[in-house]
Backbone as a chain_set.jsonl record, in Angstrom:
{"seq": "MSLNPIGPIIVGAVIGLLSGFFGVGGGFLLTPTLNILLNIPYNIAVGSGLCQMIGTSTSGLKRHHRLGNISYKLGLIMLGGNIAGVLVGTRLLNRLKSMAQIRIGSVTVNALDLILNLIFTFLLLGIGVMMGLEAVRRSRREEEPEVRVKAPPPKIYIADQVQVSIPMILMAGFLIGTMTGLLGIGGGVVIMPIFVYLLGVPTKMAVGTSLFLVLCSALVGTIGHALSGNVS", "coords": {"N": [[83.355, 115.305, 106.525], [83.687, 118.328, 104.945], [85.077, 119.702, 101.977], [86.648, 122.075, 99.972], [87.233, 121.482, 96.612], [89.134, 122.859, 95.123], [91.448, 123.514, 96.57], [92.883, 120.968, 97.107], [93.354, 120.32, 94.394], [95.106, 122.333, 93.46], [97.273, 121.953, 95.229], [97.968, 119.304, 94.55], [98.76, 119.647, 91.864], [101.057, 121.271, 92.049], [102.78, 119.687, 93.661], [102.983, 117.476, 92.006], [104.637, 118.354, 89.926], [107.156, 118.111, 90.977], [107.83, 115.442, 90.994], [108.795, 114.09, 88.558], [111.149, 115.564, 88.121], [112.905, 115.231, 90.322], [112.882, 112.569, 91.051], [111.131, 111.744, 93.037], [108.138, 111.097, 94.947], [106.855, 113.178, 96.152], [105.584, 113.081, 98.584], [106.714, 113.887, 101.022], [106.248, 116.551, 101.113], [103.563, 116.756, 100.443], [101.911, 115.407, 102.405], [102.233, 116.87, 104.993], [101.372, 119.35, 104.013], [98.68, 118.963, 103.267], [97.626, 118.544, 105.812], [98.341, 120.851, 107.354], [97.681, 123.17, 105.786], [95.171, 122.582, 104.635], [93.792, 121.447, 106.66], [93.29, 118.702, 106.968], [92.904, 115.604, 108.598], [95.797, 113.846, 109.851], [95.959, 111.029, 109.456], [94.201, 110.599, 107.318], [95.387, 112.258, 105.432], [97.828, 110.944, 105.035], [97.063, 108.368, 103.972], [95.485, 109.133, 101.696], [97.305, 110.719, 100.365], [99.224, 108.85, 99.552], [97.695, 107.44, 97.728], [97.315, 109.381, 95.726], [99.933, 109.605, 94.972], [100.469, 107.442, 93.381], [99.7, 108.133, 90.798], [101.401, 110.376, 90.172], [103.992, 109.291, 90.368], [103.88, 107.308, 88.435], [103.757, 108.689, 85.986], [106.292, 109.896, 85.894], [107.844, 107.602, 85.946], [107.448, 106.346, 83.489], [108.895, 107.914, 81.672], [111.555, 107.578, 82.583], [111.81, 104.852, 82.207], [111.822, 104.625, 79.416], [114.243, 105.878, 78.954], [115.992, 104.067, 79.958], [116.807, 104.087, 82.626], [116.251, 102.56, 84.85], [116.869, 100.076, 87.236], [115.564, 97.144, 87.418], [116.19, 94.825, 88.699], [117.539, 95.615, 91.07], [115.453, 97.138, 92.187], [113.365, 95.239, 92.598], [114.479, 93.455, 94.443], [114.854, 95.157, 96.62], [112.246, 95.69, 97.134], [111.249, 93.584, 98.62], [112.006, 94.004, 101.37], [110.786, 96.448, 101.545], [107.956, 96.167, 101.347], [107.366, 94.799, 103.726], [108.119, 96.801, 105.539], [106.236, 98.835, 104.923], [103.858, 97.696, 105.848], [104.41, 97.556, 108.593], [104.739, 100.309, 109.176], [102.151, 101.249, 108.601], [100.653, 100.006, 110.617], [101.787, 101.268, 112.824], [100.91, 103.913, 112.439], [98.135, 103.581, 112.709], [98.082, 102.839, 115.381], [98.99, 105.192, 116.611], [96.894, 106.826, 115.857], [94.858, 106.002, 117.487], [95.598, 106.928, 119.942], [95.231, 108.941, 122.928], [94.581, 112.506, 123.446], [97.24, 114.883, 124.035], [98.294, 116.831, 126.739], [99.904, 119.884, 126.957], [101.102, 122.041, 129.077], [98.8, 124.578, 129.154], [97.642, 123.876, 126.849], [95.968, 121.614, 124.732], [96.729, 118.999, 122.61], [96.456, 116.977, 119.659], [97.729, 113.715, 119.757], [98.681, 112.287, 117.518], [98.984, 114.345, 115.587], [100.95, 115.948, 116.835], [103.211, 114.228, 117.084], [103.719, 113.452, 114.391], [104.129, 115.964, 113.218], [106.519, 116.739, 114.465], [108.232, 114.727, 113.489], [108.14, 115.26, 110.709], [109.251, 117.817, 110.703], [111.975, 117.403, 111.443], [112.621, 115.681, 109.363], [112.337, 117.296, 107.049], [114.294, 119.21, 107.578], [116.573, 117.59, 107.448], [116.417, 116.802, 104.757], [116.806, 119.268, 103.529], [119.483, 119.799, 104.22], [120.773, 117.675, 102.883], [120.133, 118.282, 100.209], [121.488, 120.691, 99.954], [124.176, 119.852, 100.235], [124.36, 118.229, 97.98], [124.002, 120.136, 95.973], [126.329, 121.644, 96.26], [128.219, 119.718, 95.559], [127.594, 119.294, 92.863], [128.046, 121.848, 91.818], [130.747, 121.986, 91.943], [131.367, 120.217, 90.051], [131.915, 117.536, 90.572], [132.904, 114.052, 90.442], [130.853, 111.01, 90.311], [129.882, 110.208, 93.601], [131.935, 108.258, 95.804], [131.351, 105.044, 97.3], [130.96, 104.965, 100.77], [130.571, 103.131, 102.741], [131.317, 99.968, 104.031], [129.979, 97.249, 102.672], [128.098, 94.324, 103.616], [128.363, 90.885, 102.401], [125.883, 88.665, 100.81], [126.536, 89.89, 97.439], [125.338, 91.573, 94.467], [125.54, 92.212, 90.918], [124.306, 95.094, 89.43], [124.692, 96.624, 87.287], [127.238, 97.367, 84.828], [130.22, 96.972, 86.486], [129.048, 97.856, 88.822], [128.29, 96.971, 91.929], [126.215, 95.757, 94.485], [125.154, 95.349, 97.92], [123.085, 92.77, 99.05], [121.91, 92.376, 101.713], [122.04, 95.069, 102.662], [120.394, 96.334, 100.822], [117.903, 95.184, 101.422], [117.554, 96.007, 104.106], [117.527, 98.788, 103.8], [115.248, 99.002, 102.222], [113.276, 98.163, 104.041], [113.398, 100.198, 106.002], [112.656, 102.461, 104.478], [110.131, 101.657, 103.632], [108.765, 101.579, 106.083], [108.682, 104.304, 106.695], [107.064, 105.1, 104.595], [104.564, 103.85, 105.157], [103.976, 105.04, 107.634], [104.286, 107.85, 107.346], [103.331, 108.543, 104.861], [104.967, 109.015, 102.682], [106.674, 108.418, 99.627], [109.321, 107.84, 99.7], [111.36, 108.62, 98.029], [113.124, 110.802, 98.491], [114.698, 109.809, 100.469], [115.606, 107.405, 99.469], [117.264, 108.177, 97.336], [119.812, 109.369, 98.394], [120.664, 107.045, 99.743], [120.958, 105.168, 97.676], [122.908, 106.491, 96.05], [125.052, 107.396, 97.748], [125.509, 105.375, 99.668], [125.167, 102.85, 98.436], [126.371, 103.187, 95.989], [125.145, 103.51, 93.501], [124.767, 104.679, 90.168], [123.804, 108.089, 89.493], [121.685, 108.704, 87.606], [120.49, 106.184, 87.252], [119.721, 105.791, 89.863], [117.703, 107.719, 90.214], [115.661, 106.849, 88.41], [115.166, 104.204, 89.362], [114.374, 104.749, 91.951], [111.894, 105.948, 91.546], [110.468, 103.756, 90.621], [110.346, 102.236, 92.965], [108.953, 104.031, 94.581], [106.439, 104.019, 93.341], [105.643, 101.309, 93.744], [105.656, 101.22, 96.561], [103.678, 103.109, 97.11], [101.418, 101.85, 96.052], [101.15, 99.526, 97.687], [100.947, 100.775, 100.197], [98.624, 102.346, 99.866], [96.611, 100.392, 99.625], [96.803, 99.148, 102.157], [96.175, 101.313, 103.886], [93.653, 101.989, 102.945], [92.152, 99.8, 103.748], [92.193, 100.325, 106.42], [90.626, 102.519, 106.644], [91.737, 104.987, 106.038], [91.812, 106.44, 103.694], [90.581, 108.944, 101.606]], "CA": [[84.332, 116.388, 106.346], [83.506, 119.037, 103.684], [86.355, 120.23, 101.502], [86.636, 122.724, 98.669], [88.154, 120.714, 95.763], [90.162, 123.698, 94.5], [92.682, 123.405, 97.355], [93.63, 119.753, 96.765], [93.784, 120.345, 92.989], [96.297, 123.186, 93.372], [98.36, 121.269, 95.942], [98.381, 118.154, 93.751], [99.459, 120.097, 90.66], [102.396, 121.746, 92.419], [103.57, 118.545, 94.113], [103.225, 116.603, 90.863], [105.757, 118.858, 89.135], [108.418, 117.72, 91.604], [108.082, 114.01, 90.88], [109.676, 113.733, 87.453], [112.42, 116.274, 88.178], [113.792, 114.813, 91.397], [112.776, 111.153, 91.36], [110.405, 111.581, 94.301], [106.694, 111.149, 94.8], [106.369, 114.428, 96.713], [104.849, 112.869, 99.823], [107.313, 114.613, 102.148], [105.607, 117.869, 101.116], [102.114, 116.63, 100.304], [101.229, 115.029, 103.645], [102.091, 117.999, 105.928], [100.614, 120.435, 103.385], [97.256, 118.636, 103.409], [97.235, 118.692, 107.209], [98.531, 122.209, 107.876], [96.974, 124.181, 104.999], [93.786, 122.204, 104.339], [93.197, 120.938, 107.905], [92.893, 117.304, 106.802], [93.564, 114.782, 109.626], [97.019, 113.239, 109.343], [95.773, 109.669, 108.96], [93.587, 110.711, 105.993], [96.397, 112.861, 104.555], [98.81, 109.906, 104.709], [96.474, 107.381, 103.066], [95.073, 109.76, 100.443], [98.521, 111.166, 99.687], [99.814, 107.687, 98.889], [96.85, 107.148, 96.571], [97.656, 110.37, 94.704], [101.313, 109.387, 94.566], [100.492, 106.424, 92.333], [99.646, 108.825, 89.517], [102.577, 111.217, 89.915], [105.186, 108.465, 90.162], [103.718, 106.572, 87.178], [104.113, 109.561, 84.866], [107.747, 110.027, 85.865], [108.437, 106.287, 85.703], [107.402, 106.054, 82.051], [110.01, 108.605, 81.01], [112.826, 106.958, 82.951], [111.844, 103.524, 81.589], [112.256, 104.833, 78.033], [115.655, 106.265, 78.962], [116.798, 102.956, 80.474], [117.396, 104.504, 83.906], [115.695, 101.768, 85.953], [117.395, 98.734, 87.509], [114.466, 96.372, 88.002], [116.781, 93.829, 89.602], [117.721, 96.294, 92.353], [114.157, 97.537, 92.706], [112.577, 94.09, 93.052], [115.083, 92.941, 95.679], [114.559, 96.123, 97.677], [110.81, 95.657, 97.381], [110.981, 92.601, 99.665], [112.048, 94.704, 102.652], [109.909, 97.61, 101.479], [106.574, 95.774, 101.642], [107.301, 94.531, 105.17], [108.175, 98.09, 106.223], [104.969, 99.544, 104.732], [102.873, 97.095, 106.756], [104.765, 97.99, 109.953], [104.429, 101.734, 109.28], [100.7, 101.408, 108.638], [100.204, 99.625, 111.962], [102.214, 102.325, 113.744], [100.012, 105.062, 112.27], [96.846, 103.238, 113.316], [98.268, 102.87, 116.827], [99.027, 106.61, 116.998], [95.555, 107.392, 115.638], [93.991, 105.63, 118.61], [96.097, 107.507, 121.188], [94.489, 110.084, 123.468], [95.22, 113.805, 123.263], [98.319, 115.195, 124.97], [98.188, 118.186, 127.304], [101.182, 120.558, 127.153], [100.739, 123.272, 129.766], [97.364, 124.855, 129.047], [97.233, 123.537, 125.482], [95.717, 120.198, 124.459], [97.004, 118.718, 121.201], [96.279, 115.602, 119.213], [99.01, 113.001, 119.822], [99.108, 111.971, 116.155], [99.467, 115.575, 114.952], [102.188, 116.384, 117.481], [104.318, 113.324, 116.757], [104.047, 113.526, 112.965], [104.707, 117.286, 112.942], [107.921, 116.692, 114.888], [108.968, 113.88, 112.546], [108.273, 115.972, 109.439], [110.177, 118.936, 110.894], [113.343, 116.886, 111.358], [112.806, 115.118, 108.03], [112.543, 118.386, 106.099], [115.618, 119.777, 107.856], [117.552, 116.659, 106.891], [116.351, 116.887, 103.3], [117.438, 120.528, 103.154], [120.936, 119.634, 104.336], [121.22, 116.795, 101.802], [120.047, 119.01, 98.943], [122.577, 121.658, 99.951], [125.425, 119.136, 99.969], [124.342, 117.791, 96.587], [124.195, 121.318, 95.136], [127.755, 121.976, 96.331], [128.957, 118.709, 94.781], [127.371, 119.522, 91.44], [128.671, 123.109, 91.425], [132.179, 121.713, 91.789], [131.479, 119.243, 88.962], [132.603, 116.353, 91.087], [132.516, 112.76, 89.897], [129.894, 110.286, 91.138], [130.493, 109.962, 94.908], [132.325, 106.893, 96.099], [130.656, 104.416, 98.413], [131.743, 105.156, 101.984], [130.207, 102.099, 103.699], [131.718, 98.625, 103.653], [128.724, 96.508, 102.68], [128.249, 92.884, 103.824], [127.896, 90.006, 101.331], [126.196, 88.512, 99.389], [126.354, 91.063, 96.599], [124.946, 91.312, 93.086], [125.823, 93.27, 89.958], [123.103, 95.685, 88.852], [125.157, 97.266, 86.058], [128.669, 97.143, 84.639], [131.107, 97.416, 87.563], [128.264, 98.374, 89.95], [127.94, 95.828, 92.765], [125.541, 96.209, 95.704], [124.946, 94.341, 98.957], [121.683, 92.379, 99.217], [121.408, 92.733, 103.045], [121.845, 96.517, 102.774], [119.223, 96.673, 100.017], [116.705, 94.78, 102.162], [117.416, 96.869, 105.285], [117.111, 100.109, 103.323], [113.863, 98.869, 101.792], [112.416, 98.102, 105.228], [113.372, 101.541, 106.593], [111.882, 103.353, 103.616], [108.75, 101.199, 103.684], [108.186, 102.016, 107.353], [108.391, 105.73, 106.538], [105.927, 105.209, 103.684], [103.34, 103.504, 105.864], [103.739, 105.945, 108.763], [104.283, 109.272, 106.988], [102.719, 108.785, 103.565], [105.961, 109.447, 101.702], [107.144, 107.302, 98.817], [110.686, 107.537, 100.12], [112.358, 108.999, 97.036], [114.129, 111.703, 99.05], [115.586, 109.004, 101.305], [116.203, 106.389, 98.604], [118.322, 108.743, 96.503], [121.135, 109.351, 99.039], [121.053, 105.662, 100.044], [121.448, 104.594, 96.423], [124.109, 107.145, 95.512], [126.165, 107.521, 98.69], [125.769, 104.143, 100.414], [125.249, 101.681, 97.566], [127.199, 103.48, 94.822], [124.357, 103.433, 92.272], [124.876, 105.909, 89.374], [122.713, 109.008, 89.811], [120.54, 108.552, 86.702], [119.835, 104.923, 87.594], [119.113, 105.969, 91.183], [116.461, 108.475, 90.041], [114.655, 105.99, 87.795], [114.827, 103.085, 90.242], [113.644, 105.274, 93.107], [110.504, 106.136, 91.137], [109.87, 102.418, 90.592], [110.053, 101.877, 94.354], [107.905, 104.934, 95.058], [105.169, 103.512, 92.82], [105.305, 100.062, 94.441], [105.341, 101.565, 97.953], [102.392, 103.805, 97.126], [100.369, 100.852, 95.815], [100.989, 98.717, 98.899], [100.484, 101.647, 101.268], [97.236, 102.735, 99.617], [95.754, 99.25, 99.959], [96.804, 98.983, 103.609], [95.457, 102.414, 104.54], [92.242, 101.912, 102.56], [91.545, 98.796, 104.627], [92.1, 100.92, 107.762], [89.756, 103.687, 106.583], [92.551, 106.204, 106.018], [91.847, 107.015, 102.349], [89.363, 109.676, 101.255]], "C": [[84.129, 117.035, 104.977], [84.814, 119.703, 103.292], [86.168, 120.849, 100.135], [87.65, 122.025, 97.768], [89.273, 121.538, 95.145], [91.496, 123.555, 95.229], [93.488, 122.162, 97.027], [94.13, 119.731, 95.323], [95.065, 121.158, 92.838], [97.494, 122.512, 94.033], [98.876, 120.098, 95.115], [99.168, 118.55, 92.517], [100.89, 120.524, 90.969], [103.297, 120.581, 92.825], [103.917, 117.635, 92.95], [104.398, 117.045, 90.007], [107.105, 118.388, 89.683], [108.816, 116.281, 91.289], [109.09, 113.665, 89.787], [111.048, 114.367, 87.531], [113.396, 115.654, 89.168], [113.725, 113.332, 91.737], [112.097, 110.903, 92.688], [108.913, 111.641, 94.024], [106.089, 112.413, 95.382], [105.647, 114.294, 98.03], [105.404, 113.634, 101.009], [106.804, 116.049, 102.221], [104.09, 117.755, 101.144], [101.415, 116.364, 101.632], [101.124, 116.192, 104.639], [101.308, 119.165, 105.341], [99.113, 120.198, 103.514], [96.777, 118.869, 104.838], [97.254, 120.15, 107.659], [97.694, 123.244, 107.123], [95.497, 123.862, 104.803], [93.073, 121.573, 105.531], [92.633, 119.521, 107.763], [93.61, 116.475, 107.862], [94.744, 114.009, 109.048], [96.793, 111.833, 108.79], [95.125, 109.66, 107.575], [94.579, 111.291, 104.995], [97.423, 111.826, 104.116], [98.244, 108.932, 103.687], [96.11, 107.962, 101.716], [96.277, 110.259, 99.651], [99.204, 110.035, 98.945], [99.015, 107.316, 97.646], [97.168, 108.095, 95.414], [99.035, 110.116, 94.127], [101.441, 108.329, 93.474], [100.516, 107.093, 90.961], [100.9, 109.616, 89.202], [103.82, 110.383, 89.633], [105.1, 107.685, 88.859], [104.142, 107.417, 85.993], [105.621, 109.734, 84.759], [108.431, 108.723, 85.518], [108.478, 105.958, 84.217], [108.594, 106.673, 81.334], [111.335, 107.933, 81.321], [112.943, 105.534, 82.408], [112.328, 103.636, 80.143], [113.741, 105.167, 77.959], [116.566, 105.155, 79.478], [117.453, 103.256, 81.806], [116.937, 103.672, 85.098], [116.389, 100.415, 86.046], [116.285, 97.946, 88.199], [114.99, 95.294, 88.942], [116.953, 94.424, 91.001], [116.374, 96.622, 92.99], [113.356, 96.379, 93.273], [113.147, 93.482, 94.328], [114.739, 93.863, 96.849], [113.088, 96.074, 98.075], [110.442, 94.654, 98.472], [110.965, 93.235, 101.05], [111.057, 95.848, 102.707], [108.473, 97.269, 101.87], [106.398, 95.508, 103.133], [107.295, 95.837, 105.958], [106.879, 98.874, 106.107], [103.908, 99.014, 105.695], [103.133, 97.516, 108.203], [104.399, 99.46, 110.157], [102.935, 102.009, 109.363], [100.142, 101.069, 110.018], [100.598, 100.685, 112.995], [101.281, 103.531, 113.665], [98.655, 104.784, 112.913], [96.931, 103.24, 114.84], [98.281, 104.322, 117.332], [97.652, 107.253, 116.874], [94.637, 107.13, 116.832], [94.45, 106.219, 119.944], [95.257, 108.706, 121.618], [95.244, 111.383, 123.186], [96.253, 114.046, 124.361], [98.163, 116.642, 125.445], [99.583, 118.733, 127.576], [100.889, 121.925, 127.76], [99.236, 123.464, 129.733], [96.791, 124.47, 127.685], [97.058, 122.026, 125.352], [95.882, 119.95, 122.966], [96.757, 117.248, 120.916], [97.632, 114.908, 119.174], [99.556, 112.703, 118.436], [99.682, 113.199, 115.471], [100.817, 116.001, 115.523], [103.371, 115.535, 117.041], [104.703, 113.435, 115.29], [104.601, 114.891, 112.585], [106.177, 117.337, 113.337], [108.756, 115.877, 113.91], [109.189, 114.613, 111.233], [109.22, 117.163, 109.556], [111.618, 118.476, 110.75], [113.63, 116.308, 109.975], [113.099, 116.21, 107.012], [113.878, 119.082, 106.321], [116.71, 118.893, 107.262], [117.593, 116.71, 105.38], [117.022, 118.165, 102.812], [118.953, 120.45, 103.193], [121.464, 118.785, 103.186], [121.185, 117.495, 100.453], [121.149, 120.053, 98.837], [123.913, 121.015, 99.627], [125.498, 118.687, 98.518], [124.563, 118.968, 95.642], [125.661, 121.736, 95.109], [128.565, 121.01, 95.479], [128.813, 118.966, 93.289], [128.037, 120.807, 90.97], [130.173, 122.95, 91.225], [132.451, 120.703, 90.684], [132.26, 118.008, 89.39], [132.08, 115.102, 90.409], [131.428, 112.163, 90.778], [130.563, 109.966, 92.472], [130.824, 108.496, 95.12], [131.535, 106.364, 97.288], [131.537, 104.493, 99.647], [131.478, 104.072, 103.031], [130.646, 100.742, 103.171], [130.511, 97.717, 103.8], [128.973, 95.009, 102.838], [127.796, 92.086, 102.604], [126.591, 89.331, 101.739], [125.897, 89.785, 98.602], [125.942, 90.636, 95.197], [125.372, 92.488, 92.214], [124.498, 93.781, 89.391], [123.421, 96.433, 87.561], [126.647, 96.96, 85.938], [129.458, 97.79, 85.766], [130.352, 98.078, 88.727], [127.722, 97.188, 90.736], [127.335, 96.334, 94.072], [125.28, 95.032, 96.634], [123.459, 94.045, 99.131], [121.164, 92.694, 100.622], [121.158, 94.231, 103.213], [120.622, 96.968, 101.985], [117.944, 96.374, 100.791], [116.476, 95.671, 103.386], [116.951, 98.266, 104.891], [115.651, 100.084, 102.892], [112.898, 98.853, 102.964], [112.277, 99.481, 105.874], [112.479, 102.477, 105.794], [110.407, 102.963, 103.627], [108.047, 101.624, 104.961], [107.821, 103.495, 107.295], [107.19, 105.943, 105.624], [104.619, 104.948, 104.412], [102.979, 104.484, 106.96], [103.508, 107.383, 108.333], [103.611, 109.57, 105.653], [103.685, 109.324, 102.536], [106.441, 108.23, 100.923], [108.568, 106.905, 99.134], [111.761, 107.949, 99.143], [113.466, 109.874, 97.587], [115.1, 110.97, 99.964], [116.305, 107.956, 100.466], [117.393, 106.945, 97.841], [119.68, 108.772, 97.199], [121.602, 107.948, 99.415], [121.635, 105.008, 98.803], [122.815, 105.16, 96.038], [125.289, 107.069, 96.471], [126.5, 106.229, 99.432], [125.968, 102.933, 99.51], [126.079, 101.924, 96.31], [126.471, 103.365, 93.501], [124.524, 104.741, 91.492], [123.626, 106.775, 89.528], [121.492, 108.823, 88.919], [119.767, 107.275, 87.0], [119.132, 105.034, 88.938], [117.778, 106.698, 91.076], [115.358, 107.582, 89.487], [114.206, 104.866, 88.701], [114.063, 103.557, 91.468], [112.176, 105.495, 92.763], [109.768, 104.804, 91.056], [109.463, 101.994, 91.999], [108.958, 102.758, 94.95], [106.534, 104.428, 94.605], [104.725, 102.26, 93.57], [104.907, 100.334, 95.894], [103.972, 102.219, 98.056], [101.234, 102.831, 96.929], [100.084, 100.045, 97.079], [100.415, 99.558, 100.034], [99.036, 102.065, 101.104], [96.272, 101.62, 99.998], [95.649, 99.087, 101.475], [96.005, 100.059, 104.321], [93.98, 102.434, 104.156], [91.503, 100.915, 103.446], [91.37, 99.328, 106.048], [91.219, 102.166, 107.79], [90.492, 105.004, 106.54], [92.647, 106.852, 104.642], [90.512, 107.684, 102.066], [89.279, 109.767, 99.734]], "O": [[84.364, 116.393, 103.954], [85.56, 120.199, 104.137], [85.596, 120.228, 99.238], [88.829, 121.971, 98.118], [90.266, 120.975, 94.685], [92.549, 123.483, 94.596], [94.668, 122.274, 96.696], [95.2, 119.19, 95.047], [96.002, 120.726, 92.167], [98.592, 122.496, 93.478], [100.087, 119.915, 94.99], [100.133, 117.878, 92.152], [101.82, 120.18, 90.24], [104.444, 120.496, 92.384], [105.015, 117.081, 92.899], [105.085, 116.209, 89.42], [108.079, 118.28, 88.938], [109.998, 115.94, 91.313], [110.111, 113.029, 90.051], [112.023, 113.781, 87.06], [114.59, 115.562, 88.884], [114.443, 112.878, 92.627], [112.442, 109.956, 93.395], [108.478, 112.168, 93.0], [104.918, 112.699, 95.133], [105.142, 115.285, 98.557], [104.652, 113.997, 101.914], [106.911, 116.695, 103.263], [103.411, 118.556, 101.787], [100.428, 117.026, 101.952], [100.02, 116.485, 105.098], [100.648, 119.897, 106.078], [98.36, 121.119, 103.832], [95.658, 119.334, 105.054], [96.3, 120.629, 108.272], [97.067, 124.102, 107.744], [94.661, 124.766, 104.803], [91.901, 121.208, 105.438], [91.616, 119.189, 108.372], [94.822, 116.622, 108.02], [94.704, 113.57, 107.899], [97.371, 111.476, 107.763], [95.456, 108.813, 106.745], [94.615, 110.868, 103.839], [97.846, 111.823, 102.96], [98.863, 108.69, 102.651], [96.393, 107.349, 100.687], [96.275, 110.228, 98.42], [99.708, 110.227, 97.838], [99.588, 106.924, 96.629], [97.277, 107.668, 94.265], [99.286, 110.374, 92.95], [102.418, 108.325, 92.725], [101.257, 106.676, 90.071], [101.415, 109.541, 88.087], [104.614, 110.726, 88.757], [106.126, 107.421, 88.232], [104.813, 106.923, 85.087], [106.171, 109.721, 83.658], [109.478, 108.722, 84.871], [109.44, 105.357, 83.74], [109.226, 106.034, 80.493], [112.154, 107.735, 80.424], [114.052, 105.055, 82.171], [113.15, 102.836, 79.698], [114.42, 104.781, 77.008], [117.789, 105.293, 79.437], [118.534, 102.744, 82.095], [117.205, 104.038, 86.242], [116.488, 99.693, 85.054], [116.088, 98.063, 89.409], [114.299, 94.897, 89.88], [116.561, 93.812, 91.994], [116.177, 96.409, 94.186], [112.729, 96.52, 94.323], [112.395, 93.043, 95.198], [114.378, 93.401, 97.932], [112.732, 96.379, 99.213], [109.446, 94.836, 99.173], [110.025, 93.032, 101.819], [110.545, 96.187, 103.774], [107.845, 98.001, 102.636], [105.412, 95.933, 103.736], [106.554, 95.971, 106.932], [106.454, 99.512, 107.071], [103.152, 99.787, 106.284], [102.197, 97.799, 108.95], [103.82, 99.823, 111.182], [102.499, 102.891, 110.103], [99.262, 101.764, 110.526], [99.842, 100.966, 113.925], [100.906, 104.103, 114.689], [98.093, 105.65, 113.583], [95.968, 103.599, 115.517], [97.662, 104.639, 118.348], [97.282, 108.113, 117.674], [93.756, 107.932, 117.143], [93.783, 106.04, 120.963], [94.654, 109.392, 120.793], [96.394, 111.364, 122.746], [96.161, 113.496, 125.459], [97.93, 117.551, 124.648], [100.357, 118.136, 128.324], [100.48, 122.851, 127.06], [98.483, 122.621, 130.222], [95.617, 124.705, 127.401], [97.902, 121.255, 125.809], [95.247, 120.617, 122.148], [96.837, 116.396, 121.801], [98.587, 115.451, 118.617], [100.755, 112.845, 118.196], [100.739, 113.125, 114.844], [101.721, 116.373, 114.776], [104.416, 116.067, 116.667], [105.89, 113.505, 114.97], [105.464, 114.975, 111.712], [106.992, 117.916, 112.619], [109.859, 116.282, 113.543], [110.295, 114.597, 110.693], [109.923, 117.484, 108.598], [112.397, 119.087, 110.019], [114.746, 116.427, 109.468], [114.012, 116.069, 106.197], [114.526, 119.501, 105.361], [117.655, 119.387, 106.648], [118.668, 116.667, 104.78], [117.725, 118.153, 101.801], [119.631, 120.973, 102.309], [122.479, 119.123, 102.578], [122.094, 117.328, 99.64], [121.688, 120.279, 97.754], [124.695, 121.554, 98.844], [126.557, 118.75, 97.893], [125.236, 118.823, 94.621], [126.179, 122.135, 94.065], [129.481, 121.417, 94.764], [129.784, 118.871, 92.538], [128.541, 120.865, 89.848], [130.791, 123.676, 90.446], [133.602, 120.366, 90.405], [133.133, 117.512, 88.677], [130.972, 115.082, 89.873], [131.104, 112.699, 91.838], [131.702, 109.499, 92.483], [130.095, 107.608, 94.677], [131.108, 107.119, 98.16], [132.714, 104.137, 99.599], [132.092, 104.086, 104.097], [130.389, 100.4, 102.017], [130.066, 97.442, 104.914], [129.928, 94.473, 102.275], [126.94, 92.548, 101.849], [126.213, 89.41, 102.908], [125.12, 90.637, 99.033], [126.164, 89.496, 94.788], [125.545, 93.607, 92.697], [123.67, 92.996, 88.93], [122.515, 96.829, 86.829], [127.242, 96.366, 86.837], [129.378, 99.0, 85.979], [130.959, 98.785, 89.531], [126.817, 96.488, 90.281], [127.884, 97.24, 94.699], [125.197, 93.882, 96.203], [122.662, 94.961, 99.335], [120.064, 93.236, 100.738], [120.174, 94.626, 103.838], [119.896, 97.867, 102.411], [117.019, 97.186, 100.823], [115.34, 96.048, 103.675], [116.097, 98.857, 105.552], [114.902, 101.024, 103.158], [111.827, 99.455, 102.899], [111.178, 99.888, 106.249], [111.651, 103.195, 106.355], [109.532, 103.829, 103.632], [106.872, 101.989, 104.934], [106.767, 103.895, 107.79], [106.39, 106.853, 105.844], [103.674, 105.73, 104.301], [101.798, 104.738, 107.197], [102.642, 108.066, 108.88], [103.348, 110.732, 105.344], [103.274, 110.019, 101.607], [106.598, 107.145, 101.484], [108.981, 105.776, 98.872], [112.941, 107.678, 99.366], [114.626, 109.719, 97.204], [116.206, 111.452, 100.209], [117.471, 107.65, 100.713], [118.417, 106.274, 97.707], [120.641, 108.24, 96.642], [122.803, 107.678, 99.41], [122.683, 104.366, 98.868], [123.75, 104.417, 95.74], [126.399, 106.72, 96.067], [127.657, 106.008, 99.789], [126.824, 102.089, 99.773], [126.456, 100.97, 95.631], [127.107, 103.145, 92.47], [124.434, 105.815, 92.087], [122.52, 106.255, 89.676], [120.369, 108.789, 89.421], [118.536, 107.276, 87.001], [118.071, 104.444, 89.137], [116.822, 106.342, 91.765], [114.25, 107.554, 90.022], [113.011, 104.591, 88.808], [113.197, 102.842, 91.972], [111.304, 105.256, 93.598], [108.584, 104.725, 91.382], [108.373, 101.459, 92.205], [108.132, 102.286, 95.731], [105.584, 104.411, 95.388], [103.571, 102.157, 93.985], [103.945, 99.756, 96.4], [103.199, 101.925, 98.968], [100.188, 102.969, 97.563], [98.933, 99.897, 97.49], [99.512, 99.12, 100.747], [98.293, 102.135, 102.083], [95.239, 101.87, 100.62], [94.557, 98.912, 102.015], [95.248, 99.768, 105.247], [93.141, 102.851, 104.954], [90.364, 101.156, 103.846], [90.513, 98.853, 106.794], [91.076, 102.801, 108.835], [89.955, 106.032, 106.953], [93.485, 107.732, 104.44], [89.45, 107.089, 102.255], [88.331, 110.344, 99.201]]}, "num_chains": 1, "name": "protein.A"}
């Protein structure tokens, strides 16, 4: 597969700017952009995108570490479920990669492209809604949102008067890890609302800790996809 390096350089530069600002690795934009604009197969876009994400998340992580915005206790517990999810997501992608093409009327499409395009469409719509709700909350200068979910025990303190449920952390980590392995996203856009709205983590701590998880997810995902031949 021949590829003009200018395209990936421009895409990487633009996506990289988003990482430090929003606490995300940018994979939710990078993976579909590589496929749709640069015509890179989805399995290669997922694996290579995770590899690139290691660099973007590391640069943002350094700044938040200096500011003390990272709860390593929360991040390490969540990582247990996250690693398991990444492995599951990677296997799902490899299974989709081996599927035959799908015929819709007179058009024949790749099964992997069709399924991932549908997933990314709904994911981006959901992200747009969440960003809109967050913008409204900030414009009204509202306090940190209260936790709306009654979380099961056992629980741990990650900061003064901030207590989170270990089972919920592990389940959230598994969900996000599965998305990482399947879609090539670090999960920052999903981690943030889970941290803030479900677990009650302060926003600044949520941003820093999400970048820590994005980096760890990207490392595990890159290794898994490299072994499957999905990294260019």
